[in-house]
XYZ file of C-alpha atoms in Angstrom:
340
model
C 15.987 4.564 -5.214
C 17.310 7.854 -6.183
C 16.495 11.401 -5.329
C 14.344 12.603 -1.659
C 12.484 9.824 -0.083
C 9.248 10.779 1.015
C 7.743 9.402 4.548
C 5.103 9.801 7.056
C 4.171 8.594 10.934
C 1.028 6.718 11.358
C 0.036 6.979 15.103
C 1.515 8.709 18.354
C 0.824 6.291 20.598
C 4.701 5.237 20.957
C 5.155 8.958 21.804
C 8.676 8.486 22.786
C 9.686 6.467 19.602
C 7.481 8.595 17.549
C 9.365 12.153 18.675
C 12.703 10.665 18.336
C 12.186 8.961 14.965
C 10.446 12.013 13.910
C 13.448 14.271 14.947
C 16.175 12.015 13.194
C 13.886 12.328 9.867
C 13.549 15.697 10.050
C 17.190 16.153 10.090
C 17.893 13.619 6.875
C 18.820 15.742 4.052
C 17.505 13.174 1.807
C 14.051 12.757 3.292
C 10.976 14.324 3.422
C 8.591 14.131 6.193
C 5.631 14.502 4.466
C 2.988 14.188 7.349
C 1.724 12.525 10.759
C -1.508 10.638 11.304
C -2.875 10.560 14.583
C -5.511 7.957 13.765
C -8.177 9.968 14.994
C -7.158 9.379 18.344
C -8.395 12.323 20.746
C -6.663 15.255 21.936
C -6.375 13.769 25.746
C -5.096 10.316 24.298
C -2.531 12.290 22.319
C -1.346 14.515 25.275
C -0.979 11.545 27.494
C 0.834 9.851 24.603
C 3.531 12.904 23.812
C 2.777 15.370 26.055
C 1.326 17.699 23.303
C -1.506 17.734 20.647
C -1.296 16.696 17.283
C -1.338 20.097 15.654
C 1.514 21.051 17.724
C 3.631 17.497 17.445
C 2.764 18.186 13.407
C 3.903 21.859 13.779
C 7.059 20.955 15.468
C 8.074 18.663 12.391
C 6.572 20.992 9.679
C 4.531 18.182 8.352
C 1.120 18.167 7.232
C -1.451 16.655 10.156
C -3.780 13.758 9.177
C -6.572 11.914 11.205
C -7.281 8.875 8.400
C -3.932 6.861 7.581
C -5.653 6.384 4.462
C -5.329 10.102 3.651
C -1.808 10.093 4.504
C -1.025 6.892 2.404
C -2.610 8.670 -0.331
C 0.673 10.836 -0.693
C 2.095 8.253 -2.412
C 4.723 7.826 0.352
C 8.228 5.725 0.137
C 7.910 4.788 3.666
C 6.262 5.196 7.108
C 6.930 4.825 10.595
C 4.641 3.382 12.682
C 3.842 4.178 16.307
C 0.766 3.486 17.452
C -0.357 0.952 19.634
C 1.672 -2.412 19.658
C -1.691 -4.305 18.937
C -2.299 -1.969 15.718
C 0.871 -2.572 14.085
C -0.246 -5.086 12.428
C -3.072 -3.365 10.457
C -1.229 0.077 10.161
C 1.570 -1.843 8.294
C -0.266 -3.985 6.080
C -2.632 -1.002 4.930
C 0.559 0.892 4.145
C 2.194 -2.113 2.199
C -0.970 -2.328 0.469
C -0.680 1.311 -0.472
C 3.132 0.989 -1.616
C 4.936 2.103 1.175
C 7.898 0.228 3.112
C 7.466 -0.248 6.550
C 9.639 0.580 9.729
C 7.669 -0.440 12.812
C 8.599 0.603 16.400
C 9.379 -2.050 18.949
C 8.078 -4.351 18.976
C 6.199 -4.974 15.567
C 4.071 -7.672 17.402
C 3.978 -10.198 20.296
C 1.385 -12.278 18.035
C 3.269 -14.945 15.314
C -0.449 -14.692 13.414
C 0.150 -10.831 12.878
C 3.950 -11.326 11.943
C 3.108 -14.027 9.455
C 0.348 -11.922 8.171
C 2.661 -8.547 7.533
C 5.102 -10.828 6.352
C 2.556 -12.099 3.212
C 1.252 -8.766 2.210
C 4.898 -7.048 2.388
C 5.852 -10.083 -0.097
C 2.744 -10.112 -2.263
C 3.856 -6.029 -2.850
C 7.545 -6.490 -2.805
C 7.945 -4.305 0.337
C 10.165 -4.521 2.920
C 9.192 -3.964 7.102
C 11.682 -3.449 9.676
C 10.417 -4.770 12.724
C 12.493 -2.478 15.281
C 14.845 -4.163 17.921
C 17.120 -1.551 19.008
C 19.647 -3.981 20.623
C 20.600 -5.193 17.419
C 22.345 -1.824 16.941
C 23.923 -1.484 20.374
C 28.263 -1.733 19.390
C 28.727 -3.972 22.548
C 26.276 -6.606 21.772
C 27.218 -6.127 17.966
C 30.996 -6.827 18.777
C 29.583 -9.981 21.045
C 27.744 -11.441 18.465
C 30.397 -11.050 16.126
C 33.108 -12.966 18.093
C 30.731 -15.722 18.756
C 30.755 -15.471 14.907
C 34.400 -15.694 14.290
C 34.923 -18.928 16.463
C 36.525 -16.729 19.202
C 34.854 -19.322 21.773
C 34.473 -22.309 19.916
C 30.961 -23.483 19.525
C 28.259 -21.406 21.485
C 26.915 -23.362 24.183
C 24.989 -21.563 26.467
C 23.983 -17.592 26.604
C 22.497 -15.686 29.485
C 20.661 -12.585 28.728
C 19.281 -10.328 31.366
C 17.048 -7.277 29.802
C 16.182 -4.444 32.392
C 13.532 -1.709 31.778
C 10.585 -0.290 33.919
C 7.513 -1.344 33.355
C 5.589 0.732 30.786
C 2.320 2.203 32.678
C 1.958 5.586 30.958
C -0.165 6.156 28.591
C -3.124 4.242 30.202
C -2.881 1.512 26.896
C 0.109 0.459 28.013
C -1.080 -1.014 31.140
C -3.522 -3.549 28.857
C -1.623 -6.472 27.933
C -3.810 -7.222 25.207
C -2.642 -3.705 23.433
C 1.006 -3.792 24.714
C 2.008 -7.205 25.771
C 3.096 -6.173 29.175
C 6.407 -6.474 30.116
C 6.820 -9.863 28.671
C 5.949 -8.597 25.002
C 7.426 -5.204 25.062
C 10.760 -6.401 26.756
C 11.152 -9.810 25.964
C 11.263 -8.838 22.481
C 14.910 -7.793 23.392
C 15.896 -10.970 25.413
C 14.577 -13.333 23.105
C 15.770 -11.812 19.855
C 19.632 -11.454 21.640
C 19.797 -15.143 22.733
C 18.844 -16.587 19.452
C 20.755 -13.816 17.408
C 23.823 -14.886 19.735
C 23.127 -18.832 19.580
C 22.809 -18.890 16.123
C 19.678 -21.296 16.279
C 16.417 -21.568 16.480
C 14.551 -22.020 19.495
C 12.946 -25.761 19.629
C 11.038 -25.938 23.601
C 10.795 -23.244 26.318
C 9.904 -23.420 30.264
C 9.597 -20.405 32.291
C 8.704 -19.041 35.712
C 7.033 -15.434 36.270
C 6.276 -13.194 39.037
C 4.165 -9.734 39.763
C 6.494 -8.647 42.345
C 5.850 -4.601 42.546
C 3.439 -3.627 39.845
C 0.213 -6.029 41.150
C -2.765 -3.952 40.595
C -1.034 -1.609 38.044
C 0.047 -3.930 35.315
C -1.602 -7.599 34.857
C 0.407 -10.598 34.201
C 4.161 -10.845 35.433
C 6.721 -8.060 36.129
C 9.559 -10.369 36.038
C 9.733 -13.622 33.984
C 12.412 -15.961 33.525
C 13.143 -18.468 30.751
C 15.040 -21.405 29.643
C 15.328 -22.263 26.429
C 16.530 -25.092 24.084
C 17.796 -24.685 20.700
C 17.784 -26.642 17.337
C 21.562 -26.806 17.394
C 21.687 -28.258 20.672
C 22.538 -24.955 22.669
C 20.675 -23.250 25.564
C 19.951 -20.191 26.668
C 18.275 -18.527 29.353
C 16.420 -15.090 29.456
C 15.366 -12.974 32.486
C 13.163 -10.162 31.686
C 13.145 -7.545 34.674
C 11.104 -4.314 35.379
C 11.260 -4.047 39.285
C 14.646 -2.156 39.162
C 13.808 1.397 40.134
C 17.980 2.284 40.492
C 20.627 2.804 38.111
C 21.537 -0.595 36.441
C 22.677 -1.853 33.183
C 19.604 -2.237 29.964
C 21.276 -5.402 28.951
C 23.655 -8.244 29.774
C 24.841 -10.897 27.698
C 27.461 -13.636 28.381
C 28.033 -16.477 25.769
C 29.934 -19.412 26.871
C 31.704 -21.946 24.235
C 33.824 -24.650 24.309
C 37.269 -22.636 24.195
C 36.148 -19.667 26.247
C 33.341 -16.865 26.819
C 32.365 -13.468 25.649
C 30.215 -11.443 27.619
C 29.123 -7.507 27.761
C 29.774 -4.862 30.267
C 27.456 -2.005 30.577
C 28.559 -0.732 34.108
C 30.073 1.940 32.186
C 29.524 4.858 34.419
C 31.073 8.207 32.552
C 31.481 9.500 36.210
C 31.457 8.293 39.776
C 31.326 10.618 42.461
C 32.409 9.215 45.515
C 31.417 10.606 49.151
C 32.019 9.864 52.988
C 28.749 7.439 52.925
C 27.995 6.590 49.434
C 29.009 6.791 45.689
C 26.959 8.357 43.225
C 26.884 7.001 39.407
C 25.958 9.129 36.445
C 24.170 7.465 33.757
C 25.023 4.301 31.898
C 26.391 4.799 28.143
C 24.756 3.098 25.309
C 25.600 3.376 21.769
C 22.778 5.643 19.683
C 20.900 2.353 18.708
C 17.476 4.168 17.748
C 19.026 6.720 15.232
C 21.556 3.892 14.019
C 18.474 1.611 13.607
C 16.485 4.135 11.189
C 19.352 5.370 9.754
C 20.089 1.454 8.142
C 16.092 1.331 7.565
C 16.683 4.062 5.098
C 19.554 2.899 3.744
C 17.974 -0.134 3.419
C 14.889 1.670 1.507
C 17.385 3.037 -0.692
C 18.757 -0.740 -1.626
C 22.148 0.130 -0.202
C 21.982 -2.247 2.460
C 20.017 -5.420 3.464
C 17.812 -5.365 6.198
C 19.651 -6.732 9.559
C 16.336 -7.493 10.992
C 13.337 -8.999 9.504
C 9.952 -10.554 9.671
C 11.560 -13.526 10.018
C 13.226 -12.468 13.591
C 10.122 -11.140 14.587
C 8.160 -14.236 13.746
C 10.916 -16.649 15.844
C 10.264 -13.977 18.651
C 6.569 -13.822 18.677
C 6.398 -17.783 18.714
C 8.635 -17.584 21.542
C 6.764 -15.618 23.390
C 3.711 -17.455 22.977
C 4.944 -20.591 24.145
C 6.745 -18.714 26.854
C 3.014 -17.485 28.021
C 1.720 -20.649 27.542
C 4.601 -22.320 29.867
C 3.997 -19.610 32.304
C 0.215 -20.494 32.530
C 0.745 -24.319 32.145
C 3.743 -24.775 34.489
C 5.186 -27.196 31.899
C 7.768 -26.563 29.178
C 6.431 -25.661 25.668
C 7.771 -26.837 22.259
C 8.115 -23.768 19.945
C 6.860 -24.823 16.354
C 8.114 -22.038 13.740
């Protein structure tokens, strides 16, 4: 696909992502951000999500404001970025696909496997691509760790351990509703179960999980910590810990893969500055690769046909099925088979 690409932004609910990706797209010389759609949400709702009204947001990015996605899609766009509520991603994406646009959906695409399957079918029927955003697939340390596993540096991979740390999303209000956001398991399990599957190179077959709500009772429903053991079809074993109870500076990810001949692990305790005092040490923020910037740039290249998608709806489907099995295990207190 040659020439300048036209695009639009559907939804402002995932405000941090909406602002970040709009900023990146505006800076691309070969991309035109045509419009922004607030999906008819109230000003109070939009302000809670992005800290400003939809009119101010659209003006900030020199884009036309639309209230109905159909009107934005009527501009015959090459692609859209979907940043609506997670529970709306599938519907918004399918509408865009039917209108002929390719889709980049903010993380996670969905925590419901039937929604992923529906979007995959609509994309195939309309010969369009969908990229479910998974920023961790674009973190340099994780990329290098998986490359070394694939290269055989540690022999056959046997086990992998993944730790994901992120504050629980409690603002805006819709993120406290697990039916709309998936809760911590839906939002951050996407990272953990994708990373362990990516690292071990197999498909998940069975899972057993424990969960607890340690510090968010009365604020979010369900669990703020989940630990799951996963068996894969290649005989390997994985463990995933999704943690949203840490309030201090601590790495976002941690991955360790043990093989027959060695192990590989990431280390994100890479503070650029450490200030030592008489009674304490103070750490500067941890450094990460520009994951989100890299993934939207990759998607634009994929729309042009210059790169193959690194993450697809097949990956999103496997992760959604795993999350559903984890939820069942947490409530039934037993191992659960994962049918893909």
